[in-house]
Amino acid sequence: MQVEIDPHSGYCFGVEFAIQMAEDEMEGGQELYCLGDIVHNAMEVERLYAKGLRTITREELEQLHDCKVLIRAHGEPPETYETALKNNIELIDASCPVVLKLQNRIKHSYDKAVASNGQVVIYGKTGHAEVVGLTGQTNDEAIIISSEEDLDQIDFTRPVTLYSQTTKSTKGFYHIKALIEERISKEKGEFTVEDFNANDSICRQVSNREPKMVEFSNKHDVVLFVSGKKSSNGRALYNVCLENNSRSYFIENETEIELDWIHSEDRVGICGATSTPRWLMEKVAEFLQAQEPQLAGV
């Protein structure tokens, strides 16, 4: 059996930066609060909990005073900063610069939309931390679209400005874009540039992984995709693997591996999401290699 870890998988720079900031703040055994899980990976959250990182909700933030709170890479809406100011909370802001730039773009588009009777639409997952921060730039008036069924929320007689959550699938974004163009043309009988402004705001560190994932999944007999179940990016990239290799399996850690998935002669590829730590993929590889004597032949 051959086992290879995908060199392109693992943390994006935004997540890596947030985790490094958290660890720097906790040096010397200090506890630090984090607004939501720092990363959508339970194993990494557990590791950082042991170092002193305490996950809190927005409701719990309201009750805190005179302390430090980390803002993770996903970013936060304006009211989080207002609460911190009111409660004398020092924010350790680890918002990803790509997300911060997108927040500013959406705020600018929203201000223009208000003046022109337009709508801001975000292709993303309702309730996702990044999407909460993005919609916060629009007084929570942005329309969130995750599937074709959600399109009925849009008034196609009014101008539409479309953005995407940074970790969504590029293919999915352009599919939604095409559907909106069709609906506008059908509703108005014509289509002009004033009707629709589509902005591909997907992070290139994420979208560039899709072709790499196609290549990686095609060259292995079995693919073990390691990711937290909450990871939106993880689900998107896993589906890329599954489309190209039917023997692709989504696991959170090595305990979820079923040995009958793998034969002793297989080439096994281990890969993961932008929220998957390298140490976890290495742990999966070590487990597999230890189990090799128990694997059946083809």
mmCIF file of C-alpha atoms in Angstrom:
data_model
loop_
_atom_site.group_PDB
_atom_site.id
_atom_site.type_symbol
_atom_site.label_atom_id
_atom_site.label_comp_id
_atom_site.label_asym_id
_atom_site.label_seq_id
_atom_site.Cartn_x
_atom_site.Cartn_y
_atom_site.Cartn_z
ATOM 1 C CA MET A 1 0.000 0.000 0.000
ATOM 2 C CA GLN A 2 1.183 3.495 -0.876
ATOM 3 C CA VAL A 3 0.025 6.448 1.248
ATOM 4 C CA GLU A 4 0.433 10.076 0.168
ATOM 5 C CA ILE A 5 -0.652 13.286 1.890
ATOM 6 C CA ASP A 6 -1.725 16.011 -0.523
ATOM 7 C CA PRO A 7 0.899 18.807 -0.323
ATOM 8 C CA HIS A 8 -1.747 21.394 -1.303
ATOM 9 C CA SER A 9 -4.184 20.524 1.510
ATOM 10 C CA GLY A 10 -4.289 22.078 4.950
ATOM 11 C CA TYR A 11 -4.711 25.528 6.414
ATOM 12 C CA CYS A 12 -5.161 28.579 4.248
ATOM 13 C CA PHE A 13 -3.107 31.580 5.392
ATOM 14 C CA GLY A 14 -6.127 33.174 7.128
ATOM 15 C CA VAL A 15 -6.736 30.213 9.415
ATOM 16 C CA GLU A 16 -3.014 29.701 10.037
ATOM 17 C CA PHE A 17 -2.669 33.372 10.987
ATOM 18 C CA ALA A 18 -5.628 33.205 13.411
ATOM 19 C CA ILE A 19 -4.291 30.106 15.156
ATOM 20 C CA GLN A 20 -0.817 31.625 15.464
ATOM 21 C CA MET A 21 -2.309 34.790 16.987
ATOM 22 C CA ALA A 22 -4.263 32.703 19.488
ATOM 23 C CA GLU A 23 -1.215 30.671 20.510
ATOM 24 C CA ASP A 24 0.902 33.826 20.885
ATOM 25 C CA GLU A 25 -1.729 35.372 23.187
ATOM 26 C CA MET A 26 -1.909 32.225 25.324
ATOM 27 C CA GLU A 27 1.837 31.942 25.912
ATOM 28 C CA GLY A 28 2.495 31.622 29.620
ATOM 29 C CA GLY A 29 -0.759 29.764 30.286
ATOM 30 C CA GLN A 30 -3.192 32.662 29.862
ATOM 31 C CA GLU A 31 -6.794 31.907 28.936
ATOM 32 C CA LEU A 32 -8.249 33.569 25.857
ATOM 33 C CA TYR A 33 -11.856 33.785 24.685
ATOM 34 C CA CYS A 34 -12.720 33.089 21.046
ATOM 35 C CA LEU A 35 -16.002 34.113 19.451
ATOM 36 C CA GLY A 36 -17.106 30.806 17.907
ATOM 37 C CA ASP A 37 -14.881 27.839 17.069
ATOM 38 C CA ILE A 38 -11.570 29.220 15.805
ATOM 39 C CA VAL A 39 -11.679 26.675 12.975
ATOM 40 C CA HIS A 40 -14.282 24.171 11.794
ATOM 41 C CA ASN A 41 -12.288 21.206 13.038
ATOM 42 C CA ALA A 42 -13.135 19.588 16.368
ATOM 43 C CA MET A 43 -9.679 18.027 16.791
ATOM 44 C CA GLU A 44 -7.921 21.393 16.496
ATOM 45 C CA VAL A 45 -10.472 23.069 18.778
ATOM 46 C CA GLU A 46 -9.722 20.403 21.409
ATOM 47 C CA ARG A 47 -5.948 20.912 21.047
ATOM 48 C CA LEU A 48 -6.289 24.677 21.533
ATOM 49 C CA TYR A 49 -8.733 24.243 24.413
ATOM 50 C CA ALA A 50 -5.962 22.396 26.265
ATOM 51 C CA LYS A 51 -3.788 25.493 25.774
ATOM 52 C CA GLY A 52 -6.453 27.822 27.203
ATOM 53 C CA LEU A 53 -8.689 28.873 24.285
ATOM 54 C CA ARG A 54 -12.326 29.128 25.398
ATOM 55 C CA THR A 55 -15.055 29.269 22.752
ATOM 56 C CA ILE A 56 -17.951 31.620 23.490
ATOM 57 C CA THR A 57 -21.199 32.592 21.753
ATOM 58 C CA ARG A 58 -22.367 36.095 20.829
ATOM 59 C CA GLU A 59 -24.822 35.934 23.746
ATOM 60 C CA GLU A 60 -21.956 35.178 26.133
ATOM 61 C CA LEU A 61 -19.928 38.041 24.657
ATOM 62 C CA GLU A 62 -22.624 40.457 25.876
ATOM 63 C CA GLN A 63 -21.930 39.355 29.474
ATOM 64 C CA LEU A 64 -18.138 39.701 29.332
ATOM 65 C CA HIS A 65 -16.221 42.783 30.503
ATOM 66 C CA ASP A 66 -12.554 43.808 30.796
ATOM 67 C CA CYS A 67 -11.029 40.832 28.977
ATOM 68 C CA LYS A 68 -9.520 39.755 25.653
ATOM 69 C CA VAL A 69 -11.559 38.131 22.865
ATOM 70 C CA LEU A 70 -10.199 36.726 19.605
ATOM 71 C CA ILE A 71 -12.067 37.357 16.367
ATOM 72 C CA ARG A 72 -11.376 34.390 14.110
ATOM 73 C CA ALA A 73 -10.591 34.464 10.392
ATOM 74 C CA HIS A 74 -14.294 34.444 9.395
ATOM 75 C CA GLY A 75 -14.713 38.078 10.472
ATOM 76 C CA GLU A 76 -17.537 39.680 12.452
ATOM 77 C CA PRO A 77 -20.445 42.097 11.884
ATOM 78 C CA PRO A 78 -20.252 45.729 13.128
ATOM 79 C CA GLU A 79 -22.285 45.021 16.292
ATOM 80 C CA THR A 80 -19.493 42.794 17.657
ATOM 81 C CA TYR A 81 -17.112 45.763 17.654
ATOM 82 C CA GLU A 82 -19.798 47.927 19.268
ATOM 83 C CA THR A 83 -20.266 45.374 22.070
ATOM 84 C CA ALA A 84 -16.512 45.215 22.665
ATOM 85 C CA LEU A 85 -16.299 48.988 22.957
ATOM 86 C CA LYS A 86 -19.246 49.122 25.347
ATOM 87 C CA ASN A 87 -17.896 46.316 27.592
ATOM 88 C CA ASN A 88 -14.218 47.368 27.571
ATOM 89 C CA ILE A 89 -13.201 44.193 25.728
ATOM 90 C CA GLU A 90 -9.869 44.102 23.919
ATOM 91 C CA LEU A 91 -10.367 42.445 20.541
ATOM 92 C CA ILE A 92 -7.558 40.363 19.068
ATOM 93 C CA ASP A 93 -8.669 40.723 15.468
ATOM 94 C CA ALA A 94 -7.565 37.786 13.338
ATOM 95 C CA SER A 95 -10.089 38.441 10.561
ATOM 96 C CA CYS A 96 -8.760 37.188 7.233
ATOM 97 C CA PRO A 97 -7.704 40.156 5.068
ATOM 98 C CA VAL A 98 -9.608 38.618 2.120
ATOM 99 C CA VAL A 99 -12.795 38.578 4.218
ATOM 100 C CA LEU A 100 -12.223 42.133 5.494
ATOM 101 C CA LYS A 101 -11.835 43.395 1.930
ATOM 102 C CA LEU A 102 -15.055 41.623 0.950
ATOM 103 C CA GLN A 103 -16.904 43.161 3.905
ATOM 104 C CA ASN A 104 -15.856 46.620 2.720
ATOM 105 C CA ARG A 105 -16.958 45.882 -0.855
ATOM 106 C CA ILE A 106 -20.352 44.645 0.310
ATOM 107 C CA LYS A 107 -20.833 47.693 2.558
ATOM 108 C CA HIS A 108 -20.079 49.982 -0.417
ATOM 109 C CA SER A 109 -22.456 48.024 -2.690
ATOM 110 C CA TYR A 110 -25.187 48.104 -0.070
ATOM 111 C CA ASP A 111 -24.938 51.880 0.265
ATOM 112 C CA LYS A 112 -25.268 52.183 -3.521
ATOM 113 C CA ALA A 113 -28.149 49.678 -3.601
ATOM 114 C CA VAL A 114 -30.108 51.674 -1.028
ATOM 115 C CA ALA A 115 -29.836 54.741 -3.266
ATOM 116 C CA SER A 116 -30.885 52.842 -6.422
ATOM 117 C CA ASN A 117 -33.590 50.506 -5.037
ATOM 118 C CA GLY A 118 -31.203 47.588 -5.595
ATOM 119 C CA GLN A 119 -30.532 44.335 -3.732
ATOM 120 C CA VAL A 120 -27.344 42.729 -2.425
ATOM 121 C CA VAL A 121 -27.340 38.949 -2.831
ATOM 122 C CA ILE A 122 -24.748 36.663 -1.195
ATOM 123 C CA TYR A 123 -24.132 33.131 -2.432
ATOM 124 C CA GLY A 124 -23.374 31.387 0.832
ATOM 125 C CA LYS A 125 -24.581 29.277 3.726
ATOM 126 C CA THR A 126 -27.154 30.828 6.056
ATOM 127 C CA GLY A 127 -25.776 31.055 9.599
ATOM 128 C CA HIS A 128 -22.155 30.493 8.526
ATOM 129 C CA ALA A 129 -19.854 32.734 10.561
ATOM 130 C CA GLU A 130 -18.440 34.513 7.525
ATOM 131 C CA VAL A 131 -21.911 35.098 6.065
ATOM 132 C CA VAL A 132 -23.105 36.585 9.379
ATOM 133 C CA GLY A 133 -20.243 39.087 9.160
ATOM 134 C CA LEU A 134 -20.998 39.865 5.507
ATOM 135 C CA THR A 135 -24.719 40.398 5.963
ATOM 136 C CA GLY A 136 -23.916 42.596 8.963
ATOM 137 C CA GLN A 137 -22.498 45.123 6.488
ATOM 138 C CA THR A 138 -26.020 45.450 5.005
ATOM 139 C CA ASN A 139 -28.021 45.829 8.232
ATOM 140 C CA ASP A 140 -28.858 42.140 7.690
ATOM 141 C CA GLU A 141 -30.815 43.031 4.557
ATOM 142 C CA ALA A 142 -28.705 41.002 2.110
ATOM 143 C CA ILE A 143 -30.457 38.031 0.502
ATOM 144 C CA ILE A 144 -28.615 34.751 1.121
ATOM 145 C CA ILE A 145 -28.741 32.177 -1.675
ATOM 146 C CA SER A 146 -27.456 28.635 -1.258
ATOM 147 C CA SER A 147 -29.475 26.811 -3.929
ATOM 148 C CA GLU A 148 -31.735 27.344 -6.941
ATOM 149 C CA GLU A 149 -34.799 27.162 -4.679
ATOM 150 C CA ASP A 150 -33.669 30.287 -2.827
ATOM 151 C CA LEU A 151 -33.824 32.457 -5.950
ATOM 152 C CA ASP A 152 -37.501 33.250 -5.362
ATOM 153 C CA GLN A 153 -36.401 35.609 -2.594
ATOM 154 C CA ILE A 154 -35.017 38.007 -5.233
ATOM 155 C CA ASP A 155 -37.123 40.680 -6.939
ATOM 156 C CA PHE A 156 -35.862 40.380 -10.527
ATOM 157 C CA THR A 157 -37.404 43.689 -11.537
ATOM 158 C CA ARG A 158 -34.868 45.508 -9.332
ATOM 159 C CA PRO A 159 -31.059 45.739 -9.759
ATOM 160 C CA VAL A 160 -29.092 42.844 -8.240
ATOM 161 C CA THR A 161 -25.494 42.860 -6.957
ATOM 162 C CA LEU A 162 -24.141 39.358 -6.335
ATOM 163 C CA TYR A 163 -21.216 38.307 -4.138
ATOM 164 C CA SER A 164 -20.041 34.949 -2.796
ATOM 165 C CA GLN A 165 -18.907 33.657 0.552
ATOM 166 C CA THR A 166 -15.131 33.259 0.078
ATOM 167 C CA THR A 167 -15.114 29.481 0.615
ATOM 168 C CA LYS A 168 -17.925 28.478 -1.762
ATOM 169 C CA SER A 169 -17.497 26.417 -4.927
ATOM 170 C CA THR A 170 -16.562 28.400 -8.043
ATOM 171 C CA LYS A 171 -18.712 26.082 -10.152
ATOM 172 C CA GLY A 172 -21.679 26.683 -7.847
ATOM 173 C CA PHE A 173 -21.224 30.462 -7.972
ATOM 174 C CA TYR A 174 -21.223 30.621 -11.776
ATOM 175 C CA HIS A 175 -24.267 28.328 -11.917
ATOM 176 C CA ILE A 176 -26.188 30.711 -9.631
ATOM 177 C CA LYS A 177 -24.943 33.685 -11.682
ATOM 178 C CA ALA A 178 -26.298 32.149 -14.886
ATOM 179 C CA LEU A 179 -29.660 31.383 -13.269
ATOM 180 C CA ILE A 180 -30.037 34.977 -12.052
ATOM 181 C CA GLU A 181 -29.259 36.313 -15.527
ATOM 182 C CA GLU A 182 -31.941 34.020 -16.977
ATOM 183 C CA ARG A 183 -34.530 35.092 -14.409
ATOM 184 C CA ILE A 184 -33.833 38.805 -14.995
ATOM 185 C CA SER A 185 -34.177 38.365 -18.769
ATOM 186 C CA LYS A 186 -37.410 36.414 -18.333
ATOM 187 C CA GLU A 187 -38.876 38.958 -15.900
ATOM 188 C CA LYS A 188 -37.897 42.117 -17.817
ATOM 189 C CA GLY A 189 -37.813 40.822 -21.375
ATOM 190 C CA GLU A 190 -34.229 42.052 -21.741
ATOM 191 C CA PHE A 191 -30.925 42.093 -19.869
ATOM 192 C CA THR A 192 -28.675 45.126 -19.350
ATOM 193 C CA VAL A 193 -25.497 45.681 -17.335
ATOM 194 C CA GLU A 194 -27.472 47.966 -15.005
ATOM 195 C CA ASP A 195 -29.677 45.007 -14.015
ATOM 196 C CA PHE A 196 -26.980 42.746 -12.620
ATOM 197 C CA ASN A 197 -23.470 43.128 -11.181
ATOM 198 C CA ALA A 198 -21.875 39.752 -10.368
ATOM 199 C CA ASN A 199 -18.675 39.641 -8.295
ATOM 200 C CA ASP A 200 -16.693 36.418 -7.989
ATOM 201 C CA SER A 201 -15.413 36.962 -4.441
ATOM 202 C CA ILE A 202 -14.268 33.377 -3.822
ATOM 203 C CA CYS A 203 -10.809 33.229 -2.254
ATOM 204 C CA ARG A 204 -8.257 32.032 -4.794
ATOM 205 C CA GLN A 205 -6.485 30.024 -2.099
ATOM 206 C CA VAL A 206 -9.730 28.039 -1.983
ATOM 207 C CA SER A 207 -10.741 27.981 -5.646
ATOM 208 C CA ASN A 208 -7.218 27.073 -6.807
ATOM 209 C CA ARG A 209 -7.438 23.923 -4.712
ATOM 210 C CA GLU A 210 -10.287 22.522 -6.807
ATOM 211 C CA PRO A 211 -8.153 21.649 -9.884
ATOM 212 C CA LYS A 212 -5.419 20.307 -7.583
ATOM 213 C CA MET A 213 -8.041 18.132 -5.849
ATOM 214 C CA VAL A 214 -9.206 16.785 -9.225
ATOM 215 C CA GLU A 215 -5.638 15.806 -10.097
ATOM 216 C CA PHE A 216 -4.963 14.304 -6.657
ATOM 217 C CA SER A 217 -8.157 12.209 -6.498
ATOM 218 C CA ASN A 218 -7.631 10.866 -10.034
ATOM 219 C CA LYS A 219 -4.163 9.499 -9.317
ATOM 220 C CA HIS A 220 -5.166 7.458 -6.242
ATOM 221 C CA ASP A 221 -7.283 4.333 -5.847
ATOM 222 C CA VAL A 222 -8.775 5.555 -2.576
ATOM 223 C CA VAL A 223 -9.129 9.081 -1.220
ATOM 224 C CA LEU A 224 -9.560 9.836 2.486
ATOM 225 C CA PHE A 225 -10.788 13.406 2.829
ATOM 226 C CA VAL A 226 -10.146 14.667 6.372
ATOM 227 C CA SER A 227 -12.310 17.560 7.546
ATOM 228 C CA GLY A 228 -14.540 18.817 10.307
ATOM 229 C CA LYS A 229 -18.214 18.165 9.608
ATOM 230 C CA LYS A 230 -19.028 21.881 10.082
ATOM 231 C CA SER A 231 -16.636 22.973 7.335
ATOM 232 C CA SER A 232 -18.408 24.451 4.307
ATOM 233 C CA ASN A 233 -15.139 24.435 2.383
ATOM 234 C CA GLY A 234 -14.585 20.805 3.398
ATOM 235 C CA ARG A 235 -17.898 19.659 1.923
ATOM 236 C CA ALA A 236 -17.247 21.542 -1.317
ATOM 237 C CA LEU A 237 -13.758 20.071 -1.788
ATOM 238 C CA TYR A 238 -14.874 16.576 -0.780
ATOM 239 C CA ASN A 239 -17.542 16.683 -3.498
ATOM 240 C CA VAL A 240 -14.794 17.508 -6.013
ATOM 241 C CA CYS A 241 -12.985 14.334 -4.906
ATOM 242 C CA LEU A 242 -16.142 12.226 -5.053
ATOM 243 C CA GLU A 243 -16.993 13.440 -8.573
ATOM 244 C CA ASN A 244 -13.594 12.234 -9.763
ATOM 245 C CA ASN A 245 -13.114 9.143 -7.600
ATOM 246 C CA SER A 246 -16.068 7.095 -6.346
ATOM 247 C CA ARG A 247 -13.861 5.574 -3.638
ATOM 248 C CA SER A 248 -13.592 8.879 -1.781
ATOM 249 C CA TYR A 249 -14.526 8.935 1.919
ATOM 250 C CA PHE A 250 -15.189 11.878 4.224
ATOM 251 C CA ILE A 251 -13.733 11.361 7.708
ATOM 252 C CA GLU A 252 -13.213 13.622 10.700
ATOM 253 C CA ASN A 253 -10.317 11.571 12.084
ATOM 254 C CA GLU A 254 -8.679 8.158 11.872
ATOM 255 C CA THR A 255 -11.301 6.469 14.092
ATOM 256 C CA GLU A 256 -13.878 6.774 11.285
ATOM 257 C CA ILE A 257 -11.850 4.736 8.782
ATOM 258 C CA GLU A 258 -13.376 1.376 7.820
ATOM 259 C CA LEU A 259 -10.636 -0.995 6.771
ATOM 260 C CA ASP A 260 -12.792 -2.720 4.144
ATOM 261 C CA TRP A 261 -12.601 0.535 2.129
ATOM 262 C CA ILE A 262 -8.934 -0.190 1.431
ATOM 263 C CA HIS A 263 -7.000 -3.070 -0.135
ATOM 264 C CA SER A 264 -3.355 -3.862 0.518
ATOM 265 C CA GLU A 265 -2.340 -2.925 -3.065
ATOM 266 C CA ASP A 266 -4.135 0.448 -3.093
ATOM 267 C CA ARG A 267 -2.601 3.850 -3.608
ATOM 268 C CA VAL A 268 -4.245 5.904 -0.855
ATOM 269 C CA GLY A 269 -4.416 9.690 -0.983
ATOM 270 C CA ILE A 270 -5.068 11.733 2.158
ATOM 271 C CA CYS A 271 -6.269 15.310 1.691
ATOM 272 C CA GLY A 272 -8.377 17.907 3.477
ATOM 273 C CA ALA A 273 -9.982 21.322 3.716
ATOM 274 C CA THR A 274 -8.525 24.767 4.371
ATOM 275 C CA SER A 275 -9.528 24.122 8.003
ATOM 276 C CA THR A 276 -7.735 20.750 8.289
ATOM 277 C CA PRO A 277 -4.469 20.780 10.269
ATOM 278 C CA ARG A 278 -1.478 19.009 8.775
ATOM 279 C CA TRP A 279 -0.888 17.075 12.000
ATOM 280 C CA LEU A 280 -4.338 15.462 11.677
ATOM 281 C CA MET A 281 -3.682 14.226 8.118
ATOM 282 C CA GLU A 282 -0.330 12.838 9.315
ATOM 283 C CA LYS A 283 -2.124 11.031 12.149
ATOM 284 C CA VAL A 284 -4.474 9.411 9.606
ATOM 285 C CA ALA A 285 -1.478 8.316 7.508
ATOM 286 C CA GLU A 286 0.268 6.800 10.549
ATOM 287 C CA PHE A 287 -2.903 4.911 11.515
ATOM 288 C CA LEU A 288 -3.258 3.477 8.009
ATOM 289 C CA GLN A 289 0.327 2.324 7.846
ATOM 290 C CA ALA A 290 -0.039 0.614 11.239
ATOM 291 C CA GLN A 291 -3.160 -1.247 9.988
ATOM 292 C CA GLU A 292 -1.582 -2.446 6.724
ATOM 293 C CA PRO A 293 -1.058 -6.058 7.894
ATOM 294 C CA GLN A 294 -4.833 -6.371 8.408
ATOM 295 C CA LEU A 295 -5.796 -5.186 4.926
ATOM 296 C CA ALA A 296 -7.155 -7.693 2.433
ATOM 297 C CA GLY A 297 -5.793 -8.116 -1.090
ATOM 298 C CA VAL A 298 -7.839 -7.275 -4.176
#
